[in-house]
XYZ file of N, CA and C in Angstrom:
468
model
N 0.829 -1.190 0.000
C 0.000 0.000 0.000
C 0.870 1.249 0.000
N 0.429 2.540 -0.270
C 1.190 3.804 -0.557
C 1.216 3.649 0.865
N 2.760 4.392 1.289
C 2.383 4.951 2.509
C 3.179 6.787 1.786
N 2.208 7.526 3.086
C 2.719 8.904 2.471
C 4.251 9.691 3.110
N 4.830 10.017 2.173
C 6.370 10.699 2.843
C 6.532 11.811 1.814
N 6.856 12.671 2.415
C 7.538 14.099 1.943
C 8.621 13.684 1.125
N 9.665 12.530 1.231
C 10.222 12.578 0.659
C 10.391 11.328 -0.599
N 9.643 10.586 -0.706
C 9.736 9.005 -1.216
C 8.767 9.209 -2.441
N 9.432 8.364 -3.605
C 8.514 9.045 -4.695
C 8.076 7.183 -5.268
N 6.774 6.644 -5.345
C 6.300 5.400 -5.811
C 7.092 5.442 -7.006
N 7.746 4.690 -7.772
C 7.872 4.353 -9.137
C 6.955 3.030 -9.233
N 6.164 3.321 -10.481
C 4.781 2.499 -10.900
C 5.371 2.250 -12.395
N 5.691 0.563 -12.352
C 6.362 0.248 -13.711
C 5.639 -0.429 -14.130
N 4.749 -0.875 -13.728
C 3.510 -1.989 -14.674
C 2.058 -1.936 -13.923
N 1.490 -2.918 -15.266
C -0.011 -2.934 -15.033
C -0.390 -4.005 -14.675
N -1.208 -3.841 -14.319
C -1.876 -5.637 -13.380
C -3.211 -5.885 -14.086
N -3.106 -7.706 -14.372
C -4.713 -7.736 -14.853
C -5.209 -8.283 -14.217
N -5.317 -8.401 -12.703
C -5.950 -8.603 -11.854
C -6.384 -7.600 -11.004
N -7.378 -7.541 -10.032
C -7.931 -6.443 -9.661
C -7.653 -6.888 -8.031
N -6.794 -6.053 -6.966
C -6.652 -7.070 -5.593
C -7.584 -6.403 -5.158
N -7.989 -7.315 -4.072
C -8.689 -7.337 -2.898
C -9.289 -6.047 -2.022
N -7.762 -5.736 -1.861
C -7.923 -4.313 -1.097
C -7.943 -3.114 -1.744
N -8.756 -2.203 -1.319
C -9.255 -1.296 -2.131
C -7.504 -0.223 -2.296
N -7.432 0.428 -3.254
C -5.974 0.984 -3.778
C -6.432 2.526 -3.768
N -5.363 3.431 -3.021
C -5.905 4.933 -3.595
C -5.887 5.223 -5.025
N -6.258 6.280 -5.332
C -7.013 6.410 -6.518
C -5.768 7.189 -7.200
N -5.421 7.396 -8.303
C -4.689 8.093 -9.319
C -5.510 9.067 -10.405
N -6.279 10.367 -9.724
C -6.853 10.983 -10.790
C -6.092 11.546 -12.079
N -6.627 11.299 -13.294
C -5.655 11.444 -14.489
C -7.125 12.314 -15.365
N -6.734 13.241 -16.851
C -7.301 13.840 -17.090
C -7.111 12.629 -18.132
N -8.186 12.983 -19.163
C -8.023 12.312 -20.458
C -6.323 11.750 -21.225
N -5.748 13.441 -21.617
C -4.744 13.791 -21.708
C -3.410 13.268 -20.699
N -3.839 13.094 -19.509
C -2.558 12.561 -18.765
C -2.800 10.985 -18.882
N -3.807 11.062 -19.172
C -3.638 8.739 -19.242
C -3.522 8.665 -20.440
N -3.105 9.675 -21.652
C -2.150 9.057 -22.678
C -0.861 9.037 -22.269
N -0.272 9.326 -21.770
C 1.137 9.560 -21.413
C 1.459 8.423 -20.086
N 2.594 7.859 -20.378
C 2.957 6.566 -20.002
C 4.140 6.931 -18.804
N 4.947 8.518 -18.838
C 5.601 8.628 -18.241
C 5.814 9.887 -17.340
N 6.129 10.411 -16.682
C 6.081 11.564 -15.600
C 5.700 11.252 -14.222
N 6.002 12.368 -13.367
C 5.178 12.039 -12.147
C 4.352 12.865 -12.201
N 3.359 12.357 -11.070
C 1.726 12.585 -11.020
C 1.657 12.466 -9.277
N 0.883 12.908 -8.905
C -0.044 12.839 -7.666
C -1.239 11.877 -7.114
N -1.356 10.791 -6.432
C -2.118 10.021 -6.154
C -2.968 10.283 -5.011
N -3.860 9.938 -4.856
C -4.713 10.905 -3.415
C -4.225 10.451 -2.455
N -4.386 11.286 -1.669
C -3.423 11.809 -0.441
C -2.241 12.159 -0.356
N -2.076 12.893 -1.455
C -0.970 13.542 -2.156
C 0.666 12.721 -2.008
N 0.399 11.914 -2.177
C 1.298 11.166 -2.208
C 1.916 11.014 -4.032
N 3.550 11.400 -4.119
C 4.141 11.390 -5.454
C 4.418 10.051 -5.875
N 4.242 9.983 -7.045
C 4.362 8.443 -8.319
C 4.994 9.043 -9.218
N 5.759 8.145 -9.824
C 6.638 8.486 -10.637
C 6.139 6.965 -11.715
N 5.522 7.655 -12.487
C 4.877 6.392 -13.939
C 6.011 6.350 -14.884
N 6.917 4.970 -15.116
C 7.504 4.881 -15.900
C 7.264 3.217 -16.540
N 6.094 3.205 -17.362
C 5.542 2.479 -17.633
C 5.593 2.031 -19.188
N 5.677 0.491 -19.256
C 6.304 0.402 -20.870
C 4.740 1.059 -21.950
N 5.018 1.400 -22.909
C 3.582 2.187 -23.599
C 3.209 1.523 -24.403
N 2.259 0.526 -24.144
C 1.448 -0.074 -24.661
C 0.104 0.120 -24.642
N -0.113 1.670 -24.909
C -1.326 2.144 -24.761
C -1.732 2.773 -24.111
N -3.011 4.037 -24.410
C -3.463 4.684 -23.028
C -3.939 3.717 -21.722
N -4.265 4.955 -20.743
C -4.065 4.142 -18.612
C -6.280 4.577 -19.229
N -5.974 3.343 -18.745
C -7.628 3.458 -18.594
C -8.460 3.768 -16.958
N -8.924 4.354 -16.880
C -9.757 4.132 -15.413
C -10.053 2.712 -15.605
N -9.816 2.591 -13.932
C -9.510 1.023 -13.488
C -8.227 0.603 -13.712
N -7.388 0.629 -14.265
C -6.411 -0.234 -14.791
C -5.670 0.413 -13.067
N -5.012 -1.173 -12.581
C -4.296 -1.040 -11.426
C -2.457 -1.073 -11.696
N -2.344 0.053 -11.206
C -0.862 0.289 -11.265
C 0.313 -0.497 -10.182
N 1.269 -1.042 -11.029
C 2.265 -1.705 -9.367
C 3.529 -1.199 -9.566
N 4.278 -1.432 -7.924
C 5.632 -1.258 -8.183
C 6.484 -1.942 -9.325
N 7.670 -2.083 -8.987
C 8.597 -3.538 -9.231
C 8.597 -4.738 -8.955
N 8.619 -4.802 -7.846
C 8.139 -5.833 -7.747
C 6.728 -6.831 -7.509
N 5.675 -5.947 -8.313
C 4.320 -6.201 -8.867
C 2.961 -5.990 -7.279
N 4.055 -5.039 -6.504
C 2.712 -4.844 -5.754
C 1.752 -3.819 -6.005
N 0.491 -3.886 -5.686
C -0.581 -3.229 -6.669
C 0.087 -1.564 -5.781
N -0.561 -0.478 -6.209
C -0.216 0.676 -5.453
C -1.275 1.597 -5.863
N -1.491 1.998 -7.271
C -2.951 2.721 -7.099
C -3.803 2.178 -8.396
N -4.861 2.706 -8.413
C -5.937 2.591 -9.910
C -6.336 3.806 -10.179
N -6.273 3.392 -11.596
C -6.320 5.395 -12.253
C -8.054 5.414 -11.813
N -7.953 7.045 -12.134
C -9.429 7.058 -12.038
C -9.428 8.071 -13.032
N -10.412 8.749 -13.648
C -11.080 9.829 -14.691
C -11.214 10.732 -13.874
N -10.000 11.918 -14.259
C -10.472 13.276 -13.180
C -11.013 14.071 -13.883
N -12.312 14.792 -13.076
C -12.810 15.746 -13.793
C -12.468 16.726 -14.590
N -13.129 17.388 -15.558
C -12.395 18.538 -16.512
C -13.492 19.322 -17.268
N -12.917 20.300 -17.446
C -13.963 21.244 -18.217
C -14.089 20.850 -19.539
N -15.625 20.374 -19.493
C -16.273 20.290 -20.927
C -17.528 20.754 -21.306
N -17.452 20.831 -22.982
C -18.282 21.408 -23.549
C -19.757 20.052 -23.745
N -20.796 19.481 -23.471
C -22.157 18.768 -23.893
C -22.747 19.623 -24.712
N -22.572 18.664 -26.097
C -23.806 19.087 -26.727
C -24.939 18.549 -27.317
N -25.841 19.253 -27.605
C -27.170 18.459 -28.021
C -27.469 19.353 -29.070
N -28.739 18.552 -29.946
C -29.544 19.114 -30.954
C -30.842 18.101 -30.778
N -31.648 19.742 -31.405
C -33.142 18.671 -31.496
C -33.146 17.565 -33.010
N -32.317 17.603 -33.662
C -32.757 16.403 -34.830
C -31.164 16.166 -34.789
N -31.435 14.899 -35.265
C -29.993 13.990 -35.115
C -28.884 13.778 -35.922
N -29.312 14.545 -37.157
C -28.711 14.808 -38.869
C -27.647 15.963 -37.622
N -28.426 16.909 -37.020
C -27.550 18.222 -36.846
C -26.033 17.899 -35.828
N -26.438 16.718 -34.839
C -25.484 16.169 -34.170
C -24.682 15.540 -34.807
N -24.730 14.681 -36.059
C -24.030 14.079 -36.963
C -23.170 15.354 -37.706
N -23.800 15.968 -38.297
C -22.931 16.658 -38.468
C -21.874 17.703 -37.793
N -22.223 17.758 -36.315
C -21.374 18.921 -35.454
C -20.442 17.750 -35.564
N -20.235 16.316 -35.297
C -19.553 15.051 -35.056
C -18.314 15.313 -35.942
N -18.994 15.780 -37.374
C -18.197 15.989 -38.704
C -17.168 16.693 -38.804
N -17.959 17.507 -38.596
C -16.775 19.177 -38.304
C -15.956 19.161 -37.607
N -16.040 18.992 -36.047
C -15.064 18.781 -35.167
C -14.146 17.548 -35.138
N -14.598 16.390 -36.293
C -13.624 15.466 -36.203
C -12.255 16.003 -37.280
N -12.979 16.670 -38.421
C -12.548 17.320 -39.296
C -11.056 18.335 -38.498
N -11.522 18.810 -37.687
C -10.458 19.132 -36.961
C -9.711 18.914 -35.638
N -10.033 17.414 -35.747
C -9.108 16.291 -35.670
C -9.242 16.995 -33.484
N -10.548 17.156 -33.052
C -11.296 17.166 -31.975
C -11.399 16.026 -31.252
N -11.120 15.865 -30.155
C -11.230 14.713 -29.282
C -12.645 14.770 -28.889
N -13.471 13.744 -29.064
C -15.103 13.472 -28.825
C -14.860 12.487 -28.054
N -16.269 12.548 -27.018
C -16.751 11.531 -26.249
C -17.932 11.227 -27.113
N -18.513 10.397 -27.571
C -20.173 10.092 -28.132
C -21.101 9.630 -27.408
N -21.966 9.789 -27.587
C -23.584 9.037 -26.714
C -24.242 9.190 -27.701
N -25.272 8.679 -27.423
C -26.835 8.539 -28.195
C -27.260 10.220 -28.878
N -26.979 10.626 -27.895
C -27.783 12.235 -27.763
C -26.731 13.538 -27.453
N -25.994 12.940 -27.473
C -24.878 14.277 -27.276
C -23.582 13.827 -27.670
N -22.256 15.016 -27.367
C -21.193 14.340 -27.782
C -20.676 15.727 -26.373
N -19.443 15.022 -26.363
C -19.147 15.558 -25.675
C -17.313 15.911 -26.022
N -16.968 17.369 -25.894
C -15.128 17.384 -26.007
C -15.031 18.428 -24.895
N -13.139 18.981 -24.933
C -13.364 19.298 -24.323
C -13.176 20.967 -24.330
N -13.636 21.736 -23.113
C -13.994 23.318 -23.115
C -13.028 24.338 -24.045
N -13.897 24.731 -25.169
C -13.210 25.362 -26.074
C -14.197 26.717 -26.553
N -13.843 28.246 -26.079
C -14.557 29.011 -26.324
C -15.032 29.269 -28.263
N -13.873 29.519 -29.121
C -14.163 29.175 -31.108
C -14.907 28.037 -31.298
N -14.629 26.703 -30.348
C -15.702 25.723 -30.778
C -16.690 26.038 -30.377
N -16.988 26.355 -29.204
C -18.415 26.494 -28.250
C -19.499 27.521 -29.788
N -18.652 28.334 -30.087
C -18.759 29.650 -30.598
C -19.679 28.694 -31.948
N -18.599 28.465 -32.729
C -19.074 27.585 -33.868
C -20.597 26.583 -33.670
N -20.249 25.985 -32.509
C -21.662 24.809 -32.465
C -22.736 25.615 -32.304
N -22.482 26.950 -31.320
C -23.696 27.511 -31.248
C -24.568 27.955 -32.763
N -23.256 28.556 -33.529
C -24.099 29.259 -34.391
C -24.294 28.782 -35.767
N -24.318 26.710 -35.491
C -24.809 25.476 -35.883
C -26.444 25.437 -35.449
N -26.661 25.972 -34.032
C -27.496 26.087 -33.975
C -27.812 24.864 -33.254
N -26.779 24.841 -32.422
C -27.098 23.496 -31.261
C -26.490 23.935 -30.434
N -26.971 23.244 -29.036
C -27.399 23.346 -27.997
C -26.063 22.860 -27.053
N -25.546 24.205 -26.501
C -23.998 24.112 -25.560
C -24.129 24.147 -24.525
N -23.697 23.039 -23.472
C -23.742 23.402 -22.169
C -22.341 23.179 -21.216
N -21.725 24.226 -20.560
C -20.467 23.871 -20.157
C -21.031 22.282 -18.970
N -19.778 22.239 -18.594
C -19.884 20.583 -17.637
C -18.801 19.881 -17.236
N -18.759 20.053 -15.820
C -17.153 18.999 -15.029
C -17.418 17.698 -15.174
N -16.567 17.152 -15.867
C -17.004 15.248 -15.254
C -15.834 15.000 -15.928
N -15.698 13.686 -15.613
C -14.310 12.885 -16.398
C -14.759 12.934 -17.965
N -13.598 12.868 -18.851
C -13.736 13.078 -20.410
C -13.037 11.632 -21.048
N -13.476 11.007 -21.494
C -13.465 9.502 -22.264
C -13.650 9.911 -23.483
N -12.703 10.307 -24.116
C -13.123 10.560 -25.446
C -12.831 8.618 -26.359
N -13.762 8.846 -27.815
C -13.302 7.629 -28.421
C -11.474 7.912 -28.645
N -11.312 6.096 -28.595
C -9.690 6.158 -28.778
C -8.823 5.896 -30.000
N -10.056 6.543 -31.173
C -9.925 6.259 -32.568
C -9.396 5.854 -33.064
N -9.259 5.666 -34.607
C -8.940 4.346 -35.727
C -7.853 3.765 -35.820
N -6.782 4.533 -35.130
C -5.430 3.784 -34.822
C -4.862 4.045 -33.297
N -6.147 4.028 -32.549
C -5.277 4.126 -31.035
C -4.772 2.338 -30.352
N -3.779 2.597 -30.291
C -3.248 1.227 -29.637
C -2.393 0.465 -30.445
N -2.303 0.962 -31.515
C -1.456 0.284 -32.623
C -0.420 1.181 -32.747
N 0.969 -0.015 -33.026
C 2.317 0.567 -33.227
C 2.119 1.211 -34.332
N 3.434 2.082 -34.708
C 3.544 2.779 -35.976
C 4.436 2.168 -36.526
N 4.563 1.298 -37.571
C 5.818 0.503 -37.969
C 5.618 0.920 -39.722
N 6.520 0.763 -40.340
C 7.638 0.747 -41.369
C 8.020 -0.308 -41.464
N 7.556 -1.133 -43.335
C 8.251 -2.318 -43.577
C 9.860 -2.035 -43.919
């Protein structure tokens, strides 16, 4: 388990696919920081980690982090962040805000009925005067991890 010191920094070198027993403090990460495999970060109860983790992909909420020698130490979690929800009354108009902002290559969350990225006053600006429906909003941001997330970049 973490214990907390002013001066002692966790190094977290792997992932576990097991989930232990005892509940693990939490590792809030923004979208943006659980792509990144390496730096230190803050775990609750302010206790320092130092992630130097091989990159095989974004840190998902849930995924349990261990030392070296594979003891569990925290699980990420989705920290809140400023975002933009949006809606429209017909579903052509959400498809197309989808368009535009992928067009410029926009990190989206999707649902049924909204989409969600994140807080951008020119975008906000734009969807409005699409003529759909902006509402700012804190919560964790899951955007999709699109058409080549997780795959190497290789050269025959």
């Amino acid at each position: 388990m973490l214990v907390a010191s002013t001066d002692a920094v966790i190094v977290l070198s792997q992932r576990l696919l097991v989930v232990p027993a005892a509940p693990l403090p939490a590792l809030p990460l923004t979208a943006a920081e659980r792509r990144i495999s390496r730096g230190r970060r803050e775990a609750e109860g302010g206790v320092a980690v130092l992630l130097q983790l091989p990159r095989e992909g974004d840190l998902k909420p849930g995924d349990v982090l261990a030392d070296a020698d594979g003891t569990p130490q925290v699980v990420v979690s989705a920290k809140a962040e400023p975002l933009l929800l949006v809606s429209a009354a017909e579903p052509l108009a959400l498809l197309q805000a989808a368009y535009h902002l992928g067009n410029r290559h926009v990190a989206l969350e999707l649902h049924t009925h909204e989409l969600r990225l994140l807080a951008d006053s020119v975008l906000e600006a734009m969807l409005r005067q699409r003529g759909l429906t902006v509402h700012p909003l804190l919560a964790p941001f899951q955007p999709e991890a699109g058409a080549y997330s997780g795959h190497g970049h290789q050269h025959a």
